[in-house]
Short mmCIF file of the C-alpha atoms (twelve columns), coordinates in Angstrom:
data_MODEL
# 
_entry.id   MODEL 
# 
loop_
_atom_site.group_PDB 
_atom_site.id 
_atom_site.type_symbol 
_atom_site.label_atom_id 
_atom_site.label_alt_id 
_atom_site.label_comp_id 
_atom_site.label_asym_id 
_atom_site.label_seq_id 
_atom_site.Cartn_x 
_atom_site.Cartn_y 
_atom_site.Cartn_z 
_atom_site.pdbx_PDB_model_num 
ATOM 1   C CA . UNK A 1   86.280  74.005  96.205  1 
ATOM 2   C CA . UNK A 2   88.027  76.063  93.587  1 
ATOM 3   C CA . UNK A 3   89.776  76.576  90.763  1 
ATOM 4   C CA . UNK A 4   93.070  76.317  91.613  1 
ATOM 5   C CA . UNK A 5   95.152  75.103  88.148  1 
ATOM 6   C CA . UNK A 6   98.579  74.363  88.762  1 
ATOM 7   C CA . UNK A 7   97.726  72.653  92.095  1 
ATOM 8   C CA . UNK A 8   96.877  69.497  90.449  1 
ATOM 9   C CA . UNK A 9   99.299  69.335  87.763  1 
ATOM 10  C CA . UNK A 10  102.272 66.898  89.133  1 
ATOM 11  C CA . UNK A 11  104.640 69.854  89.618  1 
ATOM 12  C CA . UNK A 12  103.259 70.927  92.508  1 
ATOM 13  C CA . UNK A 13  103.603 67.692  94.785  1 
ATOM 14  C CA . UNK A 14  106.867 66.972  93.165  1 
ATOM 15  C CA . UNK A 15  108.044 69.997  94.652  1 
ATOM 16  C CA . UNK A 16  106.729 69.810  97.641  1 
ATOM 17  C CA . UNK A 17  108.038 66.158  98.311  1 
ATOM 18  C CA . UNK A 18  111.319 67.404  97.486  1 
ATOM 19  C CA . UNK A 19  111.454 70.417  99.365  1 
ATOM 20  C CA . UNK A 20  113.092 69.340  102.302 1 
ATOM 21  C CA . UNK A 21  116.188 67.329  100.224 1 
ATOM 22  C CA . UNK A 22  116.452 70.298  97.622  1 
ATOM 23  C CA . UNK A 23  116.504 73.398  100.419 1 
ATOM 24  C CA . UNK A 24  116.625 72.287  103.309 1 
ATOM 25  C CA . UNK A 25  113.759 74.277  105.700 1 
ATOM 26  C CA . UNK A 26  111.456 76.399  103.889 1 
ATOM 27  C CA . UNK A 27  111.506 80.221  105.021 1 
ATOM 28  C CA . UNK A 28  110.846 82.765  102.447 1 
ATOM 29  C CA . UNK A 29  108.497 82.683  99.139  1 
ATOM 30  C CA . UNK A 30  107.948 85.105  96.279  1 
ATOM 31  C CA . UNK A 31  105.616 84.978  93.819  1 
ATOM 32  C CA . UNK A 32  105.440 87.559  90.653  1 
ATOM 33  C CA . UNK A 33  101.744 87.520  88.391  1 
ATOM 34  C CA . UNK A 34  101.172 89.911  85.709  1 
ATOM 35  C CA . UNK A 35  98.890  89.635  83.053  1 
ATOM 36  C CA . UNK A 36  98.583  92.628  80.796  1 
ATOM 37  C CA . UNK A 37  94.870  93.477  80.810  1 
ATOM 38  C CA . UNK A 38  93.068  96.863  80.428  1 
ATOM 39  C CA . UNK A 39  89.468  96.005  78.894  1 
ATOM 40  C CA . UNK A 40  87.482  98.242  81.577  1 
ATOM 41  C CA . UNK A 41  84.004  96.635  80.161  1 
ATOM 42  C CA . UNK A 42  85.528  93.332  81.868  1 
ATOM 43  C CA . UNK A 43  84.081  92.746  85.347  1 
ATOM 44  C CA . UNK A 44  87.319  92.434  86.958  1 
ATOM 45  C CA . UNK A 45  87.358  96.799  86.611  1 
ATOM 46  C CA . UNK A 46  83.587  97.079  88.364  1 
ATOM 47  C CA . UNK A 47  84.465  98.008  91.889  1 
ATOM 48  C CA . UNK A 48  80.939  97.342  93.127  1 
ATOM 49  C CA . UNK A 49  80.449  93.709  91.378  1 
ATOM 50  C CA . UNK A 50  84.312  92.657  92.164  1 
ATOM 51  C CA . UNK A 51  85.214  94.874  94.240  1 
ATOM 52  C CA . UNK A 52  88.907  93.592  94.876  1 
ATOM 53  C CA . UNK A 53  90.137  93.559  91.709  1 
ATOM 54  C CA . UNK A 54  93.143  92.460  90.567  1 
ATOM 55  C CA . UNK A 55  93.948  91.500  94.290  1 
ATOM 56  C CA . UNK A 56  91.275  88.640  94.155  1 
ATOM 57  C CA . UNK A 57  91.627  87.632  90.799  1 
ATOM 58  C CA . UNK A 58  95.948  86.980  91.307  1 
ATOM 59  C CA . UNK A 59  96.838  87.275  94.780  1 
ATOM 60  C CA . UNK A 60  94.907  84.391  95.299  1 
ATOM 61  C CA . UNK A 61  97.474  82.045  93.308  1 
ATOM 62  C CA . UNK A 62  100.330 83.679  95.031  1 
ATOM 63  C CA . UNK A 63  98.193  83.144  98.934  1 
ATOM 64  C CA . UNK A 64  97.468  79.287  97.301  1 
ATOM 65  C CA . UNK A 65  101.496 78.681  96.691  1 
ATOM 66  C CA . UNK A 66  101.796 79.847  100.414 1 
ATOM 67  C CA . UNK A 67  99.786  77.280  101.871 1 
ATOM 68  C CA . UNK A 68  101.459 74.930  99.361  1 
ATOM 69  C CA . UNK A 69  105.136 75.474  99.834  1 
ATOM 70  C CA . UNK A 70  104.840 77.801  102.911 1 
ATOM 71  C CA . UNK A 71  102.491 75.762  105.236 1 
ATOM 72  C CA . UNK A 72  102.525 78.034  108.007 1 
ATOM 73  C CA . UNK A 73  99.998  78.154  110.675 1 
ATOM 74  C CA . UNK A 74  99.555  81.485  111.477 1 
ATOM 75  C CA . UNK A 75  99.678  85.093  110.207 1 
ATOM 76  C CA . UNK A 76  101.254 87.390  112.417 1 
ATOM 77  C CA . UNK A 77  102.149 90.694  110.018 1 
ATOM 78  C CA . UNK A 78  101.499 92.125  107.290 1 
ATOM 79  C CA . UNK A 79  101.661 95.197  104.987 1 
ATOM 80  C CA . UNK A 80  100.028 95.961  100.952 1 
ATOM 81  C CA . UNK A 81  100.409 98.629  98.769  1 
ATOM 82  C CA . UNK A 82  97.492  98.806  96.304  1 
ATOM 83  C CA . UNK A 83  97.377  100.653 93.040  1 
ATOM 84  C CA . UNK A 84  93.624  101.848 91.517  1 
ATOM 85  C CA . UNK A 85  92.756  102.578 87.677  1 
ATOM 86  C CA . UNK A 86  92.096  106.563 87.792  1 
ATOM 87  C CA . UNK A 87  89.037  106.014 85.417  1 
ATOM 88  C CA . UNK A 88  87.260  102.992 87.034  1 
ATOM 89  C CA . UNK A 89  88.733  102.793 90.733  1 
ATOM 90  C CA . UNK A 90  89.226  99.435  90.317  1 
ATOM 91  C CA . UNK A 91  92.301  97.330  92.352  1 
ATOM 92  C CA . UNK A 92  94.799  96.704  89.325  1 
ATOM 93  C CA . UNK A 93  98.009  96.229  91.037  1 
ATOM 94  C CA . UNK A 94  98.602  94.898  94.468  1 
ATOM 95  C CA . UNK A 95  102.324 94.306  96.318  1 
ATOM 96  C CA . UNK A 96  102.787 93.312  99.663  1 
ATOM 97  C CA . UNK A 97  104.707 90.998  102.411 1 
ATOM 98  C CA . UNK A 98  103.607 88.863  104.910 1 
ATOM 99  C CA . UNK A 99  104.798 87.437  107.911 1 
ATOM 100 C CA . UNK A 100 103.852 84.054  109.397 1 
ATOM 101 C CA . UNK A 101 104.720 81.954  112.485 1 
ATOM 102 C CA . UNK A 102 108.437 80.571  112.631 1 
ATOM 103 C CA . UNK A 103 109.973 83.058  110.832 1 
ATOM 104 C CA . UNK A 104 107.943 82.030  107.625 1 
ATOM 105 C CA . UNK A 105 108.190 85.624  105.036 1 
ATOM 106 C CA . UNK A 106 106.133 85.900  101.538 1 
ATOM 107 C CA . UNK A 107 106.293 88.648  99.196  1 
ATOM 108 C CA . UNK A 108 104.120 88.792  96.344  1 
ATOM 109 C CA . UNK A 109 103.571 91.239  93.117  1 
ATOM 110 C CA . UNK A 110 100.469 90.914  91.192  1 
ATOM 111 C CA . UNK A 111 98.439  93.128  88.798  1 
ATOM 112 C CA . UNK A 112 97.437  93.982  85.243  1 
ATOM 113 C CA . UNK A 113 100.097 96.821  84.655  1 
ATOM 114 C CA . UNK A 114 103.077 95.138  83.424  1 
ATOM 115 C CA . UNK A 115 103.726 94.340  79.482  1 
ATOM 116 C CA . UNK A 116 104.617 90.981  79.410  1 
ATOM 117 C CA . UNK A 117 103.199 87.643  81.235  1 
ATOM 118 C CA . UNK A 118 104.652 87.261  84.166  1 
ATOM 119 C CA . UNK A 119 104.408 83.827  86.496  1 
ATOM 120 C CA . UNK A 120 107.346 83.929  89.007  1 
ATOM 121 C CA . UNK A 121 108.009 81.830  92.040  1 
ATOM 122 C CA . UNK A 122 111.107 81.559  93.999  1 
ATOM 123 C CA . UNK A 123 110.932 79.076  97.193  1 
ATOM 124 C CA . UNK A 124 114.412 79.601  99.318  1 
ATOM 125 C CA . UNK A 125 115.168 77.870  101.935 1 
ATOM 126 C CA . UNK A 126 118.121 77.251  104.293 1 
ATOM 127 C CA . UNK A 127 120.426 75.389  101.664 1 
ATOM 128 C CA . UNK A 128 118.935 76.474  98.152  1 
ATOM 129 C CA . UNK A 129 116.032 77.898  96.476  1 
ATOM 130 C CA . UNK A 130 113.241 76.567  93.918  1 
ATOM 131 C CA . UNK A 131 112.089 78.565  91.297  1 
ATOM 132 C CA . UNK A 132 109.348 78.185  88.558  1 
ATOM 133 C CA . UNK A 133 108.400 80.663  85.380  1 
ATOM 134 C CA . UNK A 134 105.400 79.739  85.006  1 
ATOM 135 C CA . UNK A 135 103.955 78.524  88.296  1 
ATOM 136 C CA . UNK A 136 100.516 79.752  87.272  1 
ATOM 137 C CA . UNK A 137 99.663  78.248  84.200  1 
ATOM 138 C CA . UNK A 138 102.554 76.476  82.547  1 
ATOM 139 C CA . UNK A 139 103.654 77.106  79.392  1 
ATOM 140 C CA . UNK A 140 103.503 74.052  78.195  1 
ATOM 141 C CA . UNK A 141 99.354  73.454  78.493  1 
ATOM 142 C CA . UNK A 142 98.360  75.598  81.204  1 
ATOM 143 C CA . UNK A 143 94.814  77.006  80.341  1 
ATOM 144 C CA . UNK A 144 95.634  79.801  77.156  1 
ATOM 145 C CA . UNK A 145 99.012  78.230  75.915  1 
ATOM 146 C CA . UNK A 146 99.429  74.538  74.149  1 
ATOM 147 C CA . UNK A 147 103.516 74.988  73.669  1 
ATOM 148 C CA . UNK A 148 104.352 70.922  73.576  1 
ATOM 149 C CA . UNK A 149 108.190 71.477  73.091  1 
ATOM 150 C CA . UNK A 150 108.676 73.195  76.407  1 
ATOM 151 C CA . UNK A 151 108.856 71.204  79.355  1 
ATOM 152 C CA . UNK A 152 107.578 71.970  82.608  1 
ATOM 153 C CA . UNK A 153 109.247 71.780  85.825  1 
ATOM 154 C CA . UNK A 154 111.086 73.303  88.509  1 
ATOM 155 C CA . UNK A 155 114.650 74.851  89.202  1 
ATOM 156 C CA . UNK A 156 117.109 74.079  91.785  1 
ATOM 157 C CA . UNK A 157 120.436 75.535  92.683  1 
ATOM 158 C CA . UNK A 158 122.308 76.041  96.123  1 
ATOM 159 C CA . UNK A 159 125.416 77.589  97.429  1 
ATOM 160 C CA . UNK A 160 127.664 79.622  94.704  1 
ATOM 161 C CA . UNK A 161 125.983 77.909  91.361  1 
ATOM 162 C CA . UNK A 162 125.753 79.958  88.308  1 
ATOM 163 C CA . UNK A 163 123.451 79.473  85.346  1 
ATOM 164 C CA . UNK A 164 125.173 76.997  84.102  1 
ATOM 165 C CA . UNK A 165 124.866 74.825  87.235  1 
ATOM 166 C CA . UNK A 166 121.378 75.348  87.963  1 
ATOM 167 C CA . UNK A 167 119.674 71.919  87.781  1 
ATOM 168 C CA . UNK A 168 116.033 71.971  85.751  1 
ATOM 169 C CA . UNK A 169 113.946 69.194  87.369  1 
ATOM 170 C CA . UNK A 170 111.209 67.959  85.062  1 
ATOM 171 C CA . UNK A 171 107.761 67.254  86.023  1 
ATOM 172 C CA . UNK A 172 105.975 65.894  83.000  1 
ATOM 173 C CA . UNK A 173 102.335 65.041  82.827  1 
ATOM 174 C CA . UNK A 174 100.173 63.469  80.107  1 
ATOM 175 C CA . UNK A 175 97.303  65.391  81.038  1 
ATOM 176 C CA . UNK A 176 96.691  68.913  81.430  1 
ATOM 177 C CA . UNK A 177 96.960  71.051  84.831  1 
ATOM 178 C CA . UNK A 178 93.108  71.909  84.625  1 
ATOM 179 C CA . UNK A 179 91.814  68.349  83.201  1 
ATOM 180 C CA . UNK A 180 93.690  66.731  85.736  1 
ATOM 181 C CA . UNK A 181 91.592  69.285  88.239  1 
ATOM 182 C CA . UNK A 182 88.649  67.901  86.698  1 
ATOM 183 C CA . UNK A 183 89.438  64.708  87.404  1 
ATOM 184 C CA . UNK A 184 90.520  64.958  90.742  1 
ATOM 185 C CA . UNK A 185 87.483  66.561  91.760  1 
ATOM 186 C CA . UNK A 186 85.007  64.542  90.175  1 
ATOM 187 C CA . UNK A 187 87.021  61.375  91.809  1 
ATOM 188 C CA . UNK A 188 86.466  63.160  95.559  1 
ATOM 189 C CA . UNK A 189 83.269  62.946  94.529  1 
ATOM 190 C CA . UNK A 190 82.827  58.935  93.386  1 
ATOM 191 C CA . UNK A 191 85.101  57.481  96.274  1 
ATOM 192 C CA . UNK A 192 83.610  59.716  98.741  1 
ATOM 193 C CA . UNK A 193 86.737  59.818  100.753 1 
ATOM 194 C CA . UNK A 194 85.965  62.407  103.549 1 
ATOM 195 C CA . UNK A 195 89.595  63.007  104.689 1 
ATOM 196 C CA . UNK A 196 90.661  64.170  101.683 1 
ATOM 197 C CA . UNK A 197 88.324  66.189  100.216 1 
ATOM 198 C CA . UNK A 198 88.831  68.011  104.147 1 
ATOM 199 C CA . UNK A 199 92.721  68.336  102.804 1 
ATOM 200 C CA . UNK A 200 91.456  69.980  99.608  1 
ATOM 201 C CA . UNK A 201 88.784  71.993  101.920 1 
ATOM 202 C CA . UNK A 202 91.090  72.760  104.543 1 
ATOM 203 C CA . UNK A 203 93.759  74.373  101.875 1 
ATOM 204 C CA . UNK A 204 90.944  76.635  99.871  1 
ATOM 205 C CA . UNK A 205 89.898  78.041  103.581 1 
ATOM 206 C CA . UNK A 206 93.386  78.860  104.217 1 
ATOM 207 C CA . UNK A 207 94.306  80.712  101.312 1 
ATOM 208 C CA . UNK A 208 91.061  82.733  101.361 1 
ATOM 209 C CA . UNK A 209 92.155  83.478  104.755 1 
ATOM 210 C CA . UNK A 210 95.292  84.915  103.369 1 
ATOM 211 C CA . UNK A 211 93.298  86.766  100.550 1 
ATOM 212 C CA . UNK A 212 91.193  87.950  103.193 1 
ATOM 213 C CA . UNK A 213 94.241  89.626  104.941 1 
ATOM 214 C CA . UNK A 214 95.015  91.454  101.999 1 
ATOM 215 C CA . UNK A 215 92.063  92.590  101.117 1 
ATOM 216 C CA . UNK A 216 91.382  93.885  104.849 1 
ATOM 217 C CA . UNK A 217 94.943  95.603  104.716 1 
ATOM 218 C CA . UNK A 218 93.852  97.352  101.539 1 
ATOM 219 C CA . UNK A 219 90.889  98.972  102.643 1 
ATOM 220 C CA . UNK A 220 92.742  100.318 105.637 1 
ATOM 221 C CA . UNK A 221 94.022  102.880 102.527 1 
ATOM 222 C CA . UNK A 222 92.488  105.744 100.670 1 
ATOM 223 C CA . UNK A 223 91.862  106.347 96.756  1 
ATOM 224 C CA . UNK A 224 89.957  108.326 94.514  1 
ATOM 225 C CA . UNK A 225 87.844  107.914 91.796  1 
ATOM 226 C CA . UNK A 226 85.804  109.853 89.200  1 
ATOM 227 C CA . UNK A 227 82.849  107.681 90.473  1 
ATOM 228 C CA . UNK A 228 82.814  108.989 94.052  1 
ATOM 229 C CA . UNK A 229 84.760  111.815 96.175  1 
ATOM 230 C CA . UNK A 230 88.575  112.079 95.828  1 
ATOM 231 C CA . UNK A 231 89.944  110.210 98.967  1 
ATOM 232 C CA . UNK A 232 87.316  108.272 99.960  1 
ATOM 233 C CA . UNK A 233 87.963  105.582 102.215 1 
ATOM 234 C CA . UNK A 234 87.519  101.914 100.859 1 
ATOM 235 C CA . UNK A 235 85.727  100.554 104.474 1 
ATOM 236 C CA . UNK A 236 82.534  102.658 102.750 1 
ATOM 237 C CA . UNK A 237 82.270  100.774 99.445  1 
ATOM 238 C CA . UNK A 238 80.007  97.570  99.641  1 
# 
């Protein structure tokens, strides 16, 4: 299936049983990852063994909260800007928006170039908007932090609320985000119930779709590299 954290910690289907109550209908989503990473001996910066970069390693989360808090059936538009490291030509930033069936929007902002870790989600919908800081890994003991004294959860607020009137919904869970995914797995595979390992199926397929998009959208530009000639077009790499 995949690897997919923050999908199994109880956050995530809070939210999305409360999505209707909190905001009404769904119709925009943005999602912010940034990890600051430059160690070019790190797979992620070979072109020709992972060829798309920071675009498959984060995008993915942000095409995964899509399908999660999104659910739209179709894509219908879309545009990406892509940003390459001059010395490896490798995909470290990606930005972009799609647009989806029923009016359904997402914007999302990933890379390695920013200074600080960044895990930003904003849901809005017709009467108020969901937001998480840490919708990737939380920071309470999402894989690479163990920070008991913050909770995790979600943020609501609708019409003319300041800060002070935003509500923090908390979503606590005993275990962690990816032993819970662990668990949830290896029960798919001991009750052998074929519906819903399809839902868990059916959700990877559509966010690769998604990723696919992107990555199809990005090779439709040019960049150059010290590894091949200046402006060469990305349908020729492997």
């Amino acid at each position: 299936m995949d690897a997919t954290h923050f999908v199994h910690h109880p956050r995530t289907s809070a939210m999305r049983q409360r999505l209707a109550a909190l905001i009404g209908a769904p119709r925009s989503l943005h999602t912010m990852f940034y990890f600051p990473f430059s160690d070019r001996e790190n797979i992620r910066f070979d072109p020709i063994d992972e060829p798309m970069g920071a675009a498959g390693d984060m995008a993915w989360y942000s095409m995964r909260a899509v399908v999660e808090y999104l659910a739209p059936d179709a894509l219908e538009d879309i545009k990406v800007f892509a940003e390459w490291d001059p010395h490896s030509g490798a995909v470290i930033r990606a930005t972009g928006v799609l647009q989806f069936n029923a009016g359904k929007t997402a914007t999302f902002d990933v890379g390695y170039t920013a200074g600080a870790a960044v895990m930003e989600l904003t849901v809005a919908g017709t009467s108020g908007v969901l937001t998480q800081d840490d919708f990737v890994l939380d920071w309470q003991s999402g894989f690479g932090f163990d920070n008991p004294d913050i909770q995790t959860g979600f943020i609501h607020r609708s019409g003319l609320a300041t800060r002070n009137d935003f509500a923090f919904i908390e979503t606590p869970s005993e275990r962690s985000q990816h032993a819970l995914m662990i668990d949830n797995f290896a029960d798919l595979i001991r009750n052998g119930d074929a519906a819903e390992r399809e839902i868990w199926l059916s959700a990877t397929e559509k966010t690769q779709v998604f990723l696919d998009a992107i990555w199809q959208e990005i090779q439709t530009q040019t960049r150059a590299s010290p590894a091949m000639t200046p402006q060469v077009n990305m349908r020729e790499i492997p």
